[in-house]
Amino acid sequence: MYKLNIGRTPEKFYNDSQKFFLFFCLIFTFTVTLAAPVFAQQDQSQDIAPPPLKFVSKSEKSQLSAETNVKKRTVLALTLMDARLVRAETLISQNQYDEMFDELGGFNALIDDTLDYLNKRDTDSGKVLNNFKRLEMSLRKYSPRLELIRREVPNRYEPYLRGLIIDLRLARSKAVEPLFSNSILPDGNQKKPDEN
């Protein structure tokens, strides 16, 4: 009879297979532990609401285009923005989040439209500069209201609201820039006319 002597006794074979099984279990557990956050992130990213459309409604557009006075148009735009924000706050209390989202998209569009309108006017004019100041002061009041809205909405709407708050901050900066341009405050390096 032939005896195979591979160097393994039954106990040693049992210990080796047990070690392999434990090693396999450790690798499997480690892989599942690393993959779980990735799957959770994919689920969360798929549940994020797409940003609303940014557009000024036809009625708002016709009201704004009918107003030719810069001050009255700016005040009207601020009134329309405030109305949009009030409607959004009301819709949150009624748990109508998609409609609230649409109102915020219109609010954002009104901000952009007003900045665009004022930038196309003569920015050296005192009237236009006063309206830039009026716009910036009003936008400052909207920031805490948007923050309160952000806290009350479900998580899927939060990324857009965070972006809207950042956009509001940028709009305030754009509204302040013309107030401090070189045409208003001359650069210190420029020579005065009688210094020749």
PDB file of C-alpha atoms in Angstrom:
ATOM      1  CA  MET A   1       0.000   0.000   0.000  1.00  0.00           C
ATOM      2  CA  TYR A   2       1.048   3.420  -0.832  1.00  0.00           C
ATOM      3  CA  LYS A   3       0.969   6.060   1.787  1.00  0.00           C
ATOM      4  CA  LEU A   4       0.632   9.651   0.776  1.00  0.00           C
ATOM      5  CA  ASN A   5       2.579  11.813   3.055  1.00  0.00           C
ATOM      6  CA  ILE A   6       1.684  15.388   2.242  1.00  0.00           C
ATOM      7  CA  GLY A   7       2.720  16.614   5.607  1.00  0.00           C
ATOM      8  CA  ARG A   8      -0.755  17.297   6.869  1.00  0.00           C
ATOM      9  CA  THR A   9      -2.411  15.463   9.626  1.00  0.00           C
ATOM     10  CA  PRO A  10      -6.202  15.657   9.898  1.00  0.00           C
ATOM     11  CA  GLU A  11      -5.889  18.143  12.766  1.00  0.00           C
ATOM     12  CA  LYS A  12      -3.558  20.368  10.793  1.00  0.00           C
ATOM     13  CA  PHE A  13      -5.884  20.267   7.757  1.00  0.00           C
ATOM     14  CA  TYR A  14      -8.812  21.220   9.982  1.00  0.00           C
ATOM     15  CA  ASN A  15      -6.844  24.145  11.472  1.00  0.00           C
ATOM     16  CA  ASP A  16      -5.792  25.401   8.009  1.00  0.00           C
ATOM     17  CA  SER A  17      -9.341  25.342   6.639  1.00  0.00           C
ATOM     18  CA  GLN A  18     -10.577  27.075   9.787  1.00  0.00           C
ATOM     19  CA  LYS A  19      -7.964  29.815   9.346  1.00  0.00           C
ATOM     20  CA  PHE A  20      -8.950  30.217   5.678  1.00  0.00           C
ATOM     21  CA  PHE A  21     -12.629  30.489   6.632  1.00  0.00           C
ATOM     22  CA  LEU A  22     -11.861  33.122   9.290  1.00  0.00           C
ATOM     23  CA  PHE A  23      -9.694  35.047   6.847  1.00  0.00           C
ATOM     24  CA  PHE A  24     -12.487  34.961   4.240  1.00  0.00           C
ATOM     25  CA  CYS A  25     -15.020  36.186   6.837  1.00  0.00           C
ATOM     26  CA  LEU A  26     -12.738  39.059   7.839  1.00  0.00           C
ATOM     27  CA  ILE A  27     -12.254  40.161   4.219  1.00  0.00           C
ATOM     28  CA  PHE A  28     -15.997  39.940   3.546  1.00  0.00           C
ATOM     29  CA  THR A  29     -16.846  41.944   6.686  1.00  0.00           C
ATOM     30  CA  PHE A  30     -14.223  44.574   5.840  1.00  0.00           C
ATOM     31  CA  THR A  31     -15.549  44.930   2.275  1.00  0.00           C
ATOM     32  CA  VAL A  32     -19.169  45.266   3.412  1.00  0.00           C
ATOM     33  CA  THR A  33     -18.167  47.828   6.047  1.00  0.00           C
ATOM     34  CA  LEU A  34     -16.407  49.982   3.449  1.00  0.00           C
ATOM     35  CA  ALA A  35     -19.156  49.659   0.851  1.00  0.00           C
ATOM     36  CA  ALA A  36     -22.092  50.523   3.149  1.00  0.00           C
ATOM     37  CA  PRO A  37     -21.402  54.310   3.273  1.00  0.00           C
ATOM     38  CA  VAL A  38     -21.002  54.380  -0.520  1.00  0.00           C
ATOM     39  CA  PHE A  39     -24.433  52.798  -1.023  1.00  0.00           C
ATOM     40  CA  ALA A  40     -25.947  55.169   1.545  1.00  0.00           C
ATOM     41  CA  GLN A  41     -24.470  58.175  -0.296  1.00  0.00           C
ATOM     42  CA  GLN A  42     -25.895  56.947  -3.590  1.00  0.00           C
ATOM     43  CA  ASP A  43     -29.358  56.662  -2.064  1.00  0.00           C
ATOM     44  CA  GLN A  44     -29.139  60.175  -0.606  1.00  0.00           C
ATOM     45  CA  SER A  45     -27.892  61.740  -3.842  1.00  0.00           C
ATOM     46  CA  GLN A  46     -30.745  60.186  -5.791  1.00  0.00           C
ATOM     47  CA  ASP A  47     -33.277  61.616  -3.337  1.00  0.00           C
ATOM     48  CA  ILE A  48     -32.165  65.253  -3.787  1.00  0.00           C
ATOM     49  CA  ALA A  49     -34.820  67.419  -5.411  1.00  0.00           C
ATOM     50  CA  PRO A  50     -33.717  69.063  -8.673  1.00  0.00           C
ATOM     51  CA  PRO A  51     -33.442  72.851  -8.455  1.00  0.00           C
ATOM     52  CA  PRO A  52     -36.550  74.781  -9.456  1.00  0.00           C
ATOM     53  CA  LEU A  53     -36.772  76.773 -12.662  1.00  0.00           C
ATOM     54  CA  LYS A  54     -35.602  80.360 -12.295  1.00  0.00           C
ATOM     55  CA  PHE A  55     -38.030  82.519 -14.205  1.00  0.00           C
ATOM     56  CA  VAL A  56     -40.088  85.647 -13.701  1.00  0.00           C
ATOM     57  CA  SER A  57     -43.785  84.993 -14.332  1.00  0.00           C
ATOM     58  CA  LYS A  58     -45.595  86.772 -17.183  1.00  0.00           C
ATOM     59  CA  SER A  59     -47.636  88.921 -14.817  1.00  0.00           C
ATOM     60  CA  GLU A  60     -44.546  89.953 -12.854  1.00  0.00           C
ATOM     61  CA  LYS A  61     -42.666  90.663 -16.072  1.00  0.00           C
ATOM     62  CA  SER A  62     -45.472  92.838 -17.411  1.00  0.00           C
ATOM     63  CA  GLN A  63     -45.697  94.761 -14.108  1.00  0.00           C
ATOM     64  CA  LEU A  64     -41.945  95.357 -14.097  1.00  0.00           C
ATOM     65  CA  SER A  65     -41.724  96.373 -17.746  1.00  0.00           C
ATOM     66  CA  ALA A  66     -44.620  98.818 -17.318  1.00  0.00           C
ATOM     67  CA  GLU A  67     -42.655 100.719 -14.649  1.00  0.00           C
ATOM     68  CA  THR A  68     -40.119 103.129 -16.161  1.00  0.00           C
ATOM     69  CA  ASN A  69     -39.012 104.958 -13.015  1.00  0.00           C
ATOM     70  CA  VAL A  70     -35.911 103.266 -11.541  1.00  0.00           C
ATOM     71  CA  LYS A  71     -36.956 103.767  -7.925  1.00  0.00           C
ATOM     72  CA  LYS A  72     -40.538 102.610  -8.448  1.00  0.00           C
ATOM     73  CA  ARG A  73     -39.369  99.577 -10.416  1.00  0.00           C
ATOM     74  CA  THR A  74     -36.894  98.587  -7.711  1.00  0.00           C
ATOM     75  CA  VAL A  75     -39.550  98.977  -5.012  1.00  0.00           C
ATOM     76  CA  LEU A  76     -41.982  96.914  -7.115  1.00  0.00           C
ATOM     77  CA  ALA A  77     -39.376  94.179  -7.620  1.00  0.00           C
ATOM     78  CA  LEU A  78     -38.710  94.077  -3.872  1.00  0.00           C
ATOM     79  CA  THR A  79     -42.455  93.855  -3.206  1.00  0.00           C
ATOM     80  CA  LEU A  80     -42.743  90.935  -5.653  1.00  0.00           C
ATOM     81  CA  MET A  81     -39.747  89.203  -4.015  1.00  0.00           C
ATOM     82  CA  ASP A  82     -41.311  89.616  -0.598  1.00  0.00           C
ATOM     83  CA  ALA A  83     -44.632  88.235  -1.887  1.00  0.00           C
ATOM     84  CA  ARG A  84     -42.834  85.183  -3.286  1.00  0.00           C
ATOM     85  CA  LEU A  85     -41.077  84.604   0.018  1.00  0.00           C
ATOM     86  CA  VAL A  86     -44.325  84.974   2.014  1.00  0.00           C
ATOM     87  CA  ARG A  87     -46.020  82.433  -0.283  1.00  0.00           C
ATOM     88  CA  ALA A  88     -43.088  80.041   0.185  1.00  0.00           C
ATOM     89  CA  GLU A  89     -43.345  80.371   3.982  1.00  0.00           C
ATOM     90  CA  THR A  90     -47.112  79.725   3.810  1.00  0.00           C
ATOM     91  CA  LEU A  91     -46.651  76.666   1.606  1.00  0.00           C
ATOM     92  CA  ILE A  92     -44.150  75.188   4.070  1.00  0.00           C
ATOM     93  CA  SER A  93     -46.719  75.368   6.846  1.00  0.00           C
ATOM     94  CA  GLN A  94     -49.089  73.447   4.530  1.00  0.00           C
ATOM     95  CA  ASN A  95     -46.368  70.870   3.690  1.00  0.00           C
ATOM     96  CA  GLN A  96     -46.527  71.747  -0.028  1.00  0.00           C
ATOM     97  CA  TYR A  97     -42.806  71.597  -0.619  1.00  0.00           C
ATOM     98  CA  ASP A  98     -42.773  71.366  -4.425  1.00  0.00           C
ATOM     99  CA  GLU A  99     -44.890  74.508  -4.753  1.00  0.00           C
ATOM    100  CA  MET A 100     -42.673  76.227  -2.181  1.00  0.00           C
ATOM    101  CA  PHE A 101     -39.696  75.273  -4.309  1.00  0.00           C
ATOM    102  CA  ASP A 102     -41.266  76.949  -7.369  1.00  0.00           C
ATOM    103  CA  GLU A 103     -41.831  80.151  -5.382  1.00  0.00           C
ATOM    104  CA  LEU A 104     -38.171  80.212  -4.354  1.00  0.00           C
ATOM    105  CA  GLY A 105     -37.131  79.754  -7.989  1.00  0.00           C
ATOM    106  CA  GLY A 106     -39.198  82.833  -8.887  1.00  0.00           C
ATOM    107  CA  PHE A 107     -37.697  84.701  -5.935  1.00  0.00           C
ATOM    108  CA  ASN A 108     -34.202  83.907  -7.210  1.00  0.00           C
ATOM    109  CA  ALA A 109     -35.133  85.006 -10.739  1.00  0.00           C
ATOM    110  CA  LEU A 110     -36.467  88.347  -9.456  1.00  0.00           C
ATOM    111  CA  ILE A 111     -33.163  89.014  -7.679  1.00  0.00           C
ATOM    112  CA  ASP A 112     -31.195  88.340 -10.871  1.00  0.00           C
ATOM    113  CA  ASP A 113     -33.605  90.412 -12.972  1.00  0.00           C
ATOM    114  CA  THR A 114     -33.393  93.411 -10.623  1.00  0.00           C
ATOM    115  CA  LEU A 115     -29.585  93.324 -10.519  1.00  0.00           C
ATOM    116  CA  ASP A 116     -29.464  93.046 -14.297  1.00  0.00           C
ATOM    117  CA  TYR A 117     -31.863  95.980 -14.697  1.00  0.00           C
ATOM    118  CA  LEU A 118     -29.884  98.233 -12.345  1.00  0.00           C
ATOM    119  CA  ASN A 119     -26.552  97.306 -13.948  1.00  0.00           C
ATOM    120  CA  LYS A 120     -27.887  98.336 -17.367  1.00  0.00           C
ATOM    121  CA  ARG A 121     -28.729 101.806 -16.062  1.00  0.00           C
ATOM    122  CA  ASP A 122     -26.231 104.631 -15.617  1.00  0.00           C
ATOM    123  CA  THR A 123     -24.392 103.418 -12.518  1.00  0.00           C
ATOM    124  CA  ASP A 124     -22.824 106.825 -11.948  1.00  0.00           C
ATOM    125  CA  SER A 125     -26.264 108.295 -11.393  1.00  0.00           C
ATOM    126  CA  GLY A 126     -27.220 108.947  -7.773  1.00  0.00           C
ATOM    127  CA  LYS A 127     -30.703 107.533  -8.366  1.00  0.00           C
ATOM    128  CA  VAL A 128     -29.355 104.192  -9.544  1.00  0.00           C
ATOM    129  CA  LEU A 129     -26.808 104.035  -6.719  1.00  0.00           C
ATOM    130  CA  ASN A 130     -29.566 104.687  -4.173  1.00  0.00           C
ATOM    131  CA  ASN A 131     -31.524 101.795  -5.641  1.00  0.00           C
ATOM    132  CA  PHE A 132     -28.498  99.506  -5.434  1.00  0.00           C
ATOM    133  CA  LYS A 133     -28.331 100.445  -1.757  1.00  0.00           C
ATOM    134  CA  ARG A 134     -32.078  99.865  -1.331  1.00  0.00           C
ATOM    135  CA  LEU A 135     -31.748  96.440  -2.971  1.00  0.00           C
ATOM    136  CA  GLU A 136     -28.814  95.419  -0.777  1.00  0.00           C
ATOM    137  CA  MET A 137     -30.577  96.459   2.411  1.00  0.00           C
ATOM    138  CA  SER A 138     -33.684  94.490   1.467  1.00  0.00           C
ATOM    139  CA  LEU A 139     -31.708  91.402   0.481  1.00  0.00           C
ATOM    140  CA  ARG A 140     -30.061  91.515   3.898  1.00  0.00           C
ATOM    141  CA  LYS A 141     -33.496  91.013   5.510  1.00  0.00           C
ATOM    142  CA  TYR A 142     -34.251  87.938   3.396  1.00  0.00           C
ATOM    143  CA  SER A 143     -31.254  85.921   4.558  1.00  0.00           C
ATOM    144  CA  PRO A 144     -32.619  84.957   8.033  1.00  0.00           C
ATOM    145  CA  ARG A 145     -36.008  84.119   6.519  1.00  0.00           C
ATOM    146  CA  LEU A 146     -34.391  81.760   4.007  1.00  0.00           C
ATOM    147  CA  GLU A 147     -32.388  80.172   6.803  1.00  0.00           C
ATOM    148  CA  LEU A 148     -35.617  79.481   8.721  1.00  0.00           C
ATOM    149  CA  ILE A 149     -37.149  77.940   5.600  1.00  0.00           C
ATOM    150  CA  ARG A 150     -34.051  75.758   5.156  1.00  0.00           C
ATOM    151  CA  ARG A 151     -34.434  74.399   8.678  1.00  0.00           C
ATOM    152  CA  GLU A 152     -38.071  73.446   8.142  1.00  0.00           C
ATOM    153  CA  VAL A 153     -37.890  71.654   4.791  1.00  0.00           C
ATOM    154  CA  PRO A 154     -37.080  67.959   4.300  1.00  0.00           C
ATOM    155  CA  ASN A 155     -33.466  67.073   3.557  1.00  0.00           C
ATOM    156  CA  ARG A 156     -34.062  66.597  -0.164  1.00  0.00           C
ATOM    157  CA  TYR A 157     -34.734  70.351  -0.603  1.00  0.00           C
ATOM    158  CA  GLU A 158     -31.876  71.563   1.572  1.00  0.00           C
ATOM    159  CA  PRO A 159     -29.014  71.640  -0.985  1.00  0.00           C
ATOM    160  CA  TYR A 160     -30.869  74.123  -3.210  1.00  0.00           C
ATOM    161  CA  LEU A 161     -31.717  76.328  -0.234  1.00  0.00           C
ATOM    162  CA  ARG A 162     -28.081  76.367   0.855  1.00  0.00           C
ATOM    163  CA  GLY A 163     -27.156  77.432  -2.672  1.00  0.00           C
ATOM    164  CA  LEU A 164     -29.884  80.091  -2.680  1.00  0.00           C
ATOM    165  CA  ILE A 165     -28.531  81.585   0.541  1.00  0.00           C
ATOM    166  CA  ILE A 166     -25.074  81.736  -1.073  1.00  0.00           C
ATOM    167  CA  ASP A 167     -26.591  83.321  -4.206  1.00  0.00           C
ATOM    168  CA  LEU A 168     -28.296  85.898  -1.997  1.00  0.00           C
ATOM    169  CA  ARG A 169     -24.961  86.757  -0.395  1.00  0.00           C
ATOM    170  CA  LEU A 170     -23.357  87.133  -3.840  1.00  0.00           C
ATOM    171  CA  ALA A 171     -26.246  89.325  -5.007  1.00  0.00           C
ATOM    172  CA  ARG A 172     -25.692  91.587  -2.001  1.00  0.00           C
ATOM    173  CA  SER A 173     -22.014  91.875  -2.955  1.00  0.00           C
ATOM    174  CA  LYS A 174     -22.944  92.734  -6.542  1.00  0.00           C
ATOM    175  CA  ALA A 175     -25.375  95.376  -5.299  1.00  0.00           C
ATOM    176  CA  VAL A 176     -22.678  97.003  -3.156  1.00  0.00           C
ATOM    177  CA  GLU A 177     -19.909  96.992  -5.804  1.00  0.00           C
ATOM    178  CA  PRO A 178     -21.181 100.028  -7.784  1.00  0.00           C
ATOM    179  CA  LEU A 179     -21.258 102.063  -4.582  1.00  0.00           C
ATOM    180  CA  PHE A 180     -17.499 101.698  -4.232  1.00  0.00           C
ATOM    181  CA  SER A 181     -16.318 101.882  -7.832  1.00  0.00           C
ATOM    182  CA  ASN A 182     -13.476 104.187  -8.923  1.00  0.00           C
ATOM    183  CA  SER A 183     -15.921 106.627 -10.458  1.00  0.00           C
ATOM    184  CA  ILE A 184     -17.484 107.223  -7.022  1.00  0.00           C
ATOM    185  CA  LEU A 185     -14.384 106.968  -4.832  1.00  0.00           C
ATOM    186  CA  PRO A 186     -11.326 107.983  -6.875  1.00  0.00           C
ATOM    187  CA  ASP A 187      -8.218 105.874  -6.681  1.00  0.00           C
ATOM    188  CA  GLY A 188      -5.546 107.398  -4.403  1.00  0.00           C
ATOM    189  CA  ASN A 189      -2.838 106.926  -7.073  1.00  0.00           C
ATOM    190  CA  GLN A 190      -4.517 109.227  -9.587  1.00  0.00           C
ATOM    191  CA  LYS A 191      -3.118 112.738  -9.920  1.00  0.00           C
ATOM    192  CA  LYS A 192      -5.344 115.699  -9.177  1.00  0.00           C
ATOM    193  CA  PRO A 193      -5.920 118.045 -12.134  1.00  0.00           C
ATOM    194  CA  ASP A 194      -3.778 120.892 -10.692  1.00  0.00           C
ATOM    195  CA  GLU A 195      -0.751 118.639  -9.916  1.00  0.00           C
ATOM    196  CA  ASN A 196       0.991 118.936 -13.289  1.00  0.00           C
TER     197      ASN A 196
END
